[in-house]
Amino acid sequence: MTTTTEELQVTTGATVWLTGLPSAGKTTIAYELAGRLREEGHRVEVLDGDEIREFISAGLSFSREDRHTNVQRIGFLAELLARNGVKALVPVIAPYADSREAVRKRHQDSGAPYVEVHVATPVEVCSVRDVKGLYAKQAAGELTGLTGVDDPYEQPESPDLRIESQHQTVQESAAAVHALLTERGLA
């Protein structure tokens, strides 16, 4: 009897929400983790905040209300995927604690596993990385409302995991998240 690829897929879904400042390393860690999980047979989707803004939340501003709406839309998609056997990796700033808590509650209400990872890279490190040039634009006066600089970022008080990406490689950061998922029976 031959085994098909479909039969090898692990179908326990979960949402892994990676929150942190711009250029903290959220997306890089998510894609590293996604590769590892896929190699193990998991169904995985990365819900990148920039892609969501372009395709699902186009037209929203960066006001507190619109940021909340954006996070709720992403949370809905993640929970839907998680309920259907997909690991939804969500590298999104999500600066407000109440928005993140609403997403966690949505998952609890549906029974979908939810893991919050705080990529706790200090703003000084993020501004040097400046992957998208946002910190440079803010410093030059071309941008206002940059999370963690002139707009608030409410750090998670008790995330499931806190990663200080400036002290480890991307692979080590992804391995730490993978270890937590394994510990909880999700990887």
Backbone as a ProteinNet text record, in pm:
[ID]
protein_1_A
[PRIMARY]
MTTTTEELQVTTGATVWLTGLPSAGKTTIAYELAGRLREEGHRVEVLDGDEIREFISAGLSFSREDRHTNVQRIGFLAELLARNGVKALVPVIAPYADSREAVRKRHQDSGAPYVEVHVATPVEVCSVRDVKGLYAKQAAGELTGLTGVDDPYEQPESPDLRIESQHQTVQESAAAVHALLTERGLA
[TERTIARY]
85	0	89.4	58.8	138	69.9	151.7	101.7	109.8	-1	-1	43.3	81.7	121	7.5	-114.2	-230.4	-241.9	-212	-222.3	-116	-5.8	101.9	77.9	-18.2	-38.4	-96.4	-39	-87.8	-198.6	-312.9	-427.6	-473.7	-388.5	-423.5	-390.1	-491.4	-469.8	-438.5	-386.7	-356.2	-319.9	-335.4	-287.9	-167.3	-61.5	56.9	66.2	33.8	32.1	164.3	243.7	372.1	354.2	359	341	472.9	491.8	612.9	623.1	725	745.9	780.5	767.6	814.5	963.6	1002.6	1141.3	1190.9	1098.2	1136.7	1184.5	1137.7	1174.4	1056.6	936	815.7	798.1	801.5	776.5	888.6	1011.1	1125.5	1115.2	1080.2	1063.6	947.1	836.4	718.3	751.7	822.7	855.1	954	1045.9	1138.7	1061.3	970.7	888	797.7	741.2	652.6	725.4	848.1	925.5	945.6	979.4	1002.3	874	763.2	635.9	591.9	610.4	573.2	654.2	782.8	867.1	815.3	750.1	693.7	554	501.3	370.8	253.8	281.4	173.1	125.2	-3.1	-59.2	-39.8	26.5	66.3	34.9	-13.7	-29.4	29	101.5	151.5	60.4	-3.8	-91.4	-10.9	65.9	155.4	73.9	104	29.5	29.9	143.4	151.1	61.4	58.1	-27.5	-174.6	-209	-347.8	-390.7	-303.3	-334.4	-360.6	-284.5	-298.9	-425.6	-457.2	-563.7	-696.1	-693.4	-816.1	-854.7	-756.4	-784.3	-743.9	-739.5	-707.7	-807.3	-759.2	-846.9	-853.4	-806.5	-804.3	-685.7	-706.2	-597.4	-518.5	-433.8	-359.9	-411.2	-538.7	-601.7	-620.5	-645	-665.5	-781.9	-891.2	-1009.8	-981.3	-913.3	-883.3	-780	-686	-590.7	-665.2	-761	-841.5	-918.8	-981.1	-1055.6	-964.1	-846.3	-750	-712.7	-683	-645.6	-762.4	-884.2	-999.5	-1021.6	-1000.5	-1012.5	-908.8	-786.4	-680.3	-710.6	-757.3	-792.3	-901.4	-1000.2	-1107.6	-1050.4	-966	-905.9	-820.7	-740.5	-653.5	-736	-839.8	-924.4	-994.1	-1040.3	-1104	-1007.1	-885	-783.5	-751.7	-731.8	-696.1	-804.3	-930.3	-1041.5	-1044.3	-980.8	-983.3	-848.9	-772.9	-653	-527.6	-526.2	-410.3	-339.1	-206.8	-128.8	-125.1	-189.9	-190.8	-84.7	21	127.8	101.4	89.4	41.1	143	235.6	331.5	273.3	207.5	136	164.8	192.4	224.6	115.6	-9.4	-122.4	-86.5	-77.7	-21	-105.6	-234.4	-321.1	-360.7	-343.7	-372.3	-517.8	-613	-753.6	-785.1	-720.2	-740.2	-687.4	-567.8	-510.7	-595.6	-645.4	-727.6	-858.2	-916.5	-1038.7	-1012.1	-895.5	-859.1	-841.4	-772.3	-754.9	-891.5	-982.1	-1116.1	-1191.2	-1181	-1245.7	-1197.4	-1067.8	-1011.4	-1060.8	-1061.4	-1109	-1253.8	-1336	-1477.8	-1500.1	-1412.2	-1429	-1352.2	-1264.2	-1183.3	-1057.2	-1027.2	-906.6	-785.2	-678.6	-559	-499.7	-453.5	-398.1	-273.1	-165.9	-39.1	6.5	33.4	82.3	232.5	306.8	451.2	485.7	553.1	597.2	741.8	762.9	898.6	943.9	1010.2	1037.9	1171.1	1187.9	1309.5	1298.6	1399	1393	1388.2	1321.3	1306.8	1443.2	1544.8	1678.2	1733.3	1707.6	1752.7	1666.7	1536.1	1444.9	1479.5	1512.4	1541.2	1670.7	1763.3	1885.4	1855.2	1773.6	1734.3	1654.2	1556.5	1470.7	1443.7	1390.9	1368.4	1294.2	1194.7	1112.6	1144.2	1243.4	1278.9	1183.4	1098.8	999.1	1061.5	1160.4	1223.1	1296.9	1361.3	1430.5	1330.5	1216.2	1113.4	1057.6	1038	985.2	1085.7	1212.9	1318.1	1330.1	1302.5	1311.1	1183.5	1084.3	959.1	864.8	891.8	807.4	695.7	696.8	601.3	567.5	441.1	398.7	315.5	300.1	220.3	296.2	429.4	508.3	498	448.2	429.2	559.9	552.1	668	754.8	728.5	805.6	713.8	620	525.9	380.7	362.8	231.8	252.3	153.7	175.7	190.3	264.6	268.3	254.5	144.4	118	173.3	287	351.2	262.2	260.8	184.6	239.5	149.8	192.7	232.6	160.5	191.8	174.2	261.8	254.1	289.1	253.5	289.2	439.8	502.8	647.2	696.2	810.3	872.8	1008.8	1032.7	1158.5	1231.9	1357.2	1442.2	1532	1482.2	1546.9	1687.4	1718.9	1852.2	1959.1	1917.3	2012.2	2022	1951.6	1956.7	1932.4	1967	1946.2	1798.6	1762.5	1625.3	1589.8	1683.2	1659.7	1634.6	1710.2	1690.1	1554.6	1516.2	1385.3	1273.3	1281.8	1179.6	1178.3	1294.5	1303.8	1236	1246	1181.7	1029.3	977	832.2	792.1	871.7	843.4	841.5	935.9	940.8	813.5	763.9	639.9	522.7	516.1	409.3	416.6	536.5	556.4	509.4	549.2	510.5	357.6	289.4	142.8	71.8	149	90.5	43	98.8	55.8	157.2	272.2	374.3	438.6
-118.4	0	124.5	215.5	338.4	448	536	648	773.5	843.7	967.3	1083.1	1191.4	1312.6	1359.4	1348.8	1391.5	1313.9	1186	1103.9	1140.5	1199.3	1235.5	1368.6	1444.5	1578.4	1571.8	1652.6	1666.3	1771.4	1740.1	1829.7	1897.8	1905.8	1981.4	2127.4	2210	2351.3	2429.5	2548.5	2640.4	2774.8	2877.7	3010.4	3043.9	3088.4	3138.8	3286.2	3371.8	3516.9	3573.8	3628.1	3689.1	3840.5	3901.2	4045.2	4110.5	4232.3	4306.6	4429.5	4506.6	4632	4607.3	4710	4698.1	4662.5	4569.8	4522.4	4441.3	4388.2	4305.3	4167	4120.7	3987.6	3892	3942.3	3858.9	3776.9	3843	3775.9	3678.2	3716.2	3629.2	3501.4	3515.1	3398.2	3312.8	3377.1	3303.2	3218.6	3275.2	3198.1	3085.7	3107.8	3001.5	2887	2921.1	2821.9	2749.8	2824	2763.5	2654.4	2682.3	2582.8	2456.8	2472.9	2357.2	2276.8	2345.6	2276.8	2203.9	2266.9	2201.6	2074.5	2080.5	1961.5	1845.8	1878	1776.2	1732	1789.6	1748.7	1834	1945.4	2034.3	2122.1	2151.7	2250	2386.3	2478.1	2606.2	2721.1	2830.4	2955.8	3067.3	3157.3	3276.8	3391.7	3451.8	3566.8	3693.2	3734.4	3849.1	3977.8	4058.5	4182.7	4276.4	4285.6	4375	4325	4193.6	4137.5	4154.4	4134	4152.2	4296.8	4391.2	4533.2	4561.7	4497.9	4522.8	4459.8	4338	4264.4	4258.7	4260	4242.8	4369.3	4443.9	4565	4691.3	4684.7	4803.8	4913.5	5034.1	5146.5	5180.5	5090	5122.2	5213.7	5304.9	5394.3	5326.9	5403.7	5352.5	5414	5457.2	5506.1	5387.1	5416.3	5308.9	5219.5	5280	5204.7	5114.5	5169.9	5090.1	4982.1	5009.8	4904.6	4791.1	4825.2	4723.3	4640.4	4707.6	4637.5	4544	4590.7	4509.7	4383.7	4401.2	4287.1	4189.4	4239.6	4149.5	4070.8	4134.2	4063.2	3952	3983.8	3883.8	3771.9	3809.6	3709.7	3616.2	3670.3	3587.3	3486.4	3534.5	3443.6	3336.3	3377.1	3282.3	3175.4	3217	3122.8	3027.5	3078.9	2995.4	2889.1	2930.8	2835.6	2734	2782.6	2693.3	2588.8	2629.9	2535.5	2429.2	2458.3	2366.7	2299.7	2284.2	2202.5	2268.4	2400.5	2472	2542.6	2542.7	2625.5	2764.3	2860.5	2998.6	3075.2	3114.4	3192.5	3338.3	3421.9	3558.4	3659.8	3703.7	3806.9	3946	3997.9	4124.7	4206.9	4335.4	4421.7	4414.6	4435.5	4433.5	4508.8	4641.4	4718.9	4726.9	4694.8	4716.7	4585.5	4582.5	4462.4	4417.8	4512.5	4473	4407.3	4449.2	4386.1	4242.8	4224.4	4089.3	4000.1	4056.4	3977.1	3934.1	4019.5	3982.7	3865.7	3865.2	3753.7	3625.8	3636.7	3519.3	3463.6	3552.9	3509.5	3440.6	3492.2	3428.5	3284.2	3264.4	3129.7	3041.8	3095.6	3018.9	2976.5	3069.6	3039.8	2929.1	2919.8	2816.9	2688.7	2695.5	2579.1	2566	2667.1	2663.3	2703.4	2623.7	2658.4	2792.2	2869.4	3002.3	3019.7	3064.4	3087.6	3228.9	3307.6	3443.6	3447.5	3494.1	3507.3	3655.1	3706.7	3845.6	3847.1	3899.8	3918.2	4051.9	4043.9	4160.3	4227	4260.3	4328	4475.7	4531.5	4673	4766.2	4879.7	4976.7	5019.9	5026	5066.5	4966.5	4838.4	4733.9	4737.9	4752.5	4759	4875.9	4990	5108.4	5092.3	5011.6	4983	4885.3	4783.7	4686.6	4758.4	4834.3	4917.9	4856.6	4736.4	4657.8	4734.6	4813.1	4884.2	5033.7	5079.2	5220.3	5308.8	5248.6	5326.4	5416.5	5365.5	5445	5564.8	5543.4	5653.4	5759.5	5714.5	5809.8	5887.3	5818.9	5885	5988.1	5949.6	6041	6163.6	6146	6256.5	6340.6	6302.5	6377.2	6344.6	6236.6	6197	6101.7	6056.6	5956.9	5984.2	5979.1	5988.1	5864.1	5836.9	5721.5	5590.6	5594.8	5471.6	5401.8	5280.1	5202.8	5189.4	5222.8	5211.6	5335.6	5430.2	5554.4	5670.3	5704.6	5812	5763.3	5632.3	5570.5	5455.4	5427	5327.9	5183.8	5107	4961.3	4907.2	4838.2	4780.7	4639	4623.1	4491.9	4390.5	4267.3	4163.1	4143.9	4138.4	4119.3	3975.3	3881.9	3740.8	3658.4	3681.5	3601.4	3455.9	3368.8	3228	3209.1	3297.2	3292	3432.8	3468.3	3597	3566.7	3623.1	3602.2	3735.8	3734.8	3853	3821.8	3855.9	3813	3869.6	3976.6	4034.9	3946.6	3847.9	3761.4	3621	3594.8	3461.5	3468.6	3360.7	3355.1	3334.4	3356.7	3331.2	3184.9	3096	2952.7	2920.5	2984.8	2962	3015.7	3130.6	3187.4	3095.4	3048.7	2957.3	2827.4	2779.4	2656	2672.9	2791.9	2817.8	2811	2867.2	2861	2715.8	2646	2506	2422.4	2447.8	2373.3	2394.9	2518.1	2546.7	2472.5	2474.8	2403.6	2253.4	2199.8	2057.6	2026.7	2111.9	2095.2	2092.7	2168	2175.1	2075.3	1988.5	1886.5	1939.9	2051.2	2115.7	2101.3	2042.8	2020.9	1884.9
0	0	0	-87.4	-94.8	-13	40.3	119.2	33.8	24.9	-52.7	35.3	-28.1	43.5	133.5	84.4	160.2	291.4	288.4	408.5	512.2	467.2	558.8	627.4	580.3	636.3	777.6	865	1000.5	996.2	1055	1037.3	1166.2	1266.6	1386.1	1359.2	1356.9	1330.1	1455.5	1436.6	1546.8	1486.6	1566.7	1528.5	1614.2	1548.1	1617.3	1580.6	1676.6	1653.8	1700.9	1607.7	1641.8	1640.8	1757.7	1770.9	1811.6	1769.3	1802	1714.5	1738.1	1665.1	1518.5	1433	1294.8	1294.1	1209.1	1194.5	1313.6	1394.4	1508.9	1466	1348.1	1300.5	1292.4	1311.8	1314.4	1186.9	1074.1	946.4	913	938.4	910.7	992.8	1121	1207.6	1158.3	1120.6	1074	951.9	855.2	734.2	764	854.9	895.8	962.3	1051.9	1119.1	1019.7	925.3	825.2	747.1	707.3	633.6	714.5	838.5	926.3	944.9	969.7	988.8	861.4	747.4	620.5	598.2	632.4	618.8	703.8	812.2	902	858.6	751.3	700.3	745.1	810.4	854	738.6	741.3	648.5	714.4	643.3	703	608.2	665.2	592.1	676.8	612.8	679.6	639.1	737.2	712	740.8	643.1	656.1	665.3	765	787.2	668.2	597.5	481.5	368.3	347.1	241.9	277.3	403.6	447.3	424.3	459.8	439.2	291.8	204.2	60.8	4.1	46.2	-20.6	55.4	186.5	263.2	339.2	379.8	458	383.6	252.3	172.3	207.2	218.7	249	396.4	482.1	624.2	653	745.5	786	898.7	962.9	1077.2	1207.2	1204.7	1327.6	1421.9	1548.1	1645	1601.5	1556.9	1517.2	1397.2	1297.4	1178.2	1207.1	1295.5	1334.3	1403.2	1488.3	1555.9	1451.6	1357.7	1252.4	1174.6	1139.9	1065.8	1145.5	1273.3	1357.1	1369.4	1380.9	1391.3	1261.4	1148.7	1020.8	1011.1	1049.1	1045.4	1144.4	1262.6	1364	1316.6	1246.1	1190.2	1091.3	999.4	900.7	967.1	1065.1	1134.8	1206.2	1275	1348.1	1251.5	1139.1	1036.7	985.6	955.6	910.9	1020.1	1142.7	1253.9	1278.3	1273	1291	1183.1	1069.8	956.9	933	1038.9	1033	980.7	972.4	919	1034.1	1030	1121.3	1057.7	1120.6	1071.3	1148.5	1079.8	1140.7	1106.2	1208.2	1189.8	1242	1154.8	1195.7	1173	1276.2	1265.2	1390.7	1373.3	1487.1	1594.1	1556.5	1650.2	1778.3	1770.7	1881.4	2008.1	2000.1	2115	2182.9	2314.3	2392.7	2378.1	2375.3	2366.6	2232.7	2126	1994.8	1995.8	2051.7	2059.5	2149.8	2258.5	2350.4	2283.2	2201.2	2128.6	2033.8	1971.4	1882.2	1964.8	2077.7	2164.6	2206.4	2245.8	2289.4	2176.7	2054.8	1938.9	1926.2	1942.9	1933.8	2049.3	2169.9	2285.5	2265.2	2216.7	2196.6	2094.8	1994.9	1891.2	1923.2	2024.1	2057.3	1973.2	1892.6	1809.5	1894	1891	1967.8	1922.7	2020.2	1995.1	2079.8	2015.7	2084.5	2050.8	2154.9	2133.5	2160.6	2060.7	2071.8	2061.3	2164.3	2160.2	2112.4	1993	1941.6	1998.4	2113.9	2198.3	2164.3	2039.5	1995.5	2030.9	2099.3	2137.9	2016.1	2033	1924.4	1869.6	1954.7	1909.2	1806.7	1827.9	1734.8	1608.2	1626	1510.8	1419.3	1478.6	1396.9	1318.1	1368.3	1292.8	1179.9	1207.7	1104.1	994.6	1034.7	949	812.3	812.8	692.7	582.1	620.6	521.5	513.4	587.4	585.8	663.2	747.6	820.8	926.7	997	1102.6	1042.4	928.3	860.2	814.7	760.5	717	835.6	947.4	1066.2	1117.2	1120	1167.2	1076.9	947.3	851.8	848.5	928.4	932.2	818.6	745.9	632.3	672.5	798.2	844.2	989.6	1021.8	1161.4	1192.7	1321.3	1363.2	1356.1	1371.4	1367.1	1502	1499.1	1620.9	1697.6	1826	1913.1	1916.7	1826.1	1823.3	1859.3	1770.9	1802.5	1799.5	1808.1	1823.2	1922.2	2005.3	2111.2	2062.2	2139.9	2127.9	2269	2294.6	2425.5	2427.5	2493.3	2498	2568.9	2519.6	2590	2731.5	2829	2967.4	2994.7	2934.8	2959.6	2831.6	2734	2611.7	2641.6	2551.8	2568	2553	2477	2456.2	2425.6	2482.4	2451.6	2389.1	2271.4	2199.7	2190.4	2226.3	2207.3	2088.5	1971.3	1846.4	1828.4	1899.4	1886	1950.5	2031.1	2100.9	2041.7	1930.9	1871.3	1721.8	1654.3	1509.3	1479.1	1355.1	1310.6	1335.5	1305.3	1324.6	1471.8	1561.4	1704.7	1750.6	1697.3	1731.5	1684.8	1560.8	1507.2	1586.4	1625.6	1704.1	1839.9	1899.8	2028.8	2014.5	1906.6	1882.6	1855.7	1775.1	1743.8	1871.5	1962.2	2088.5	2170.1	2172.3	2244.1	2179.7	2047.5	1976.9	2006.9	2008.6	2038.1	2180.4	2273.8	2414	2430.4	2347	2356.1	2264.6	2200.8	2114.9	1980.5	1937.2	1812.9	1700.1	1728.7	1623.9	1644.7
[MASK]
+++++++++++++++++++++++++++++++++++++++++++++++++++++++++++++++++++++++++++++++++++++++++++++++++++++++++++++++++++++++++++++++++++++++++++++++++++++++++++++++++++++++++++++++++++++++++++

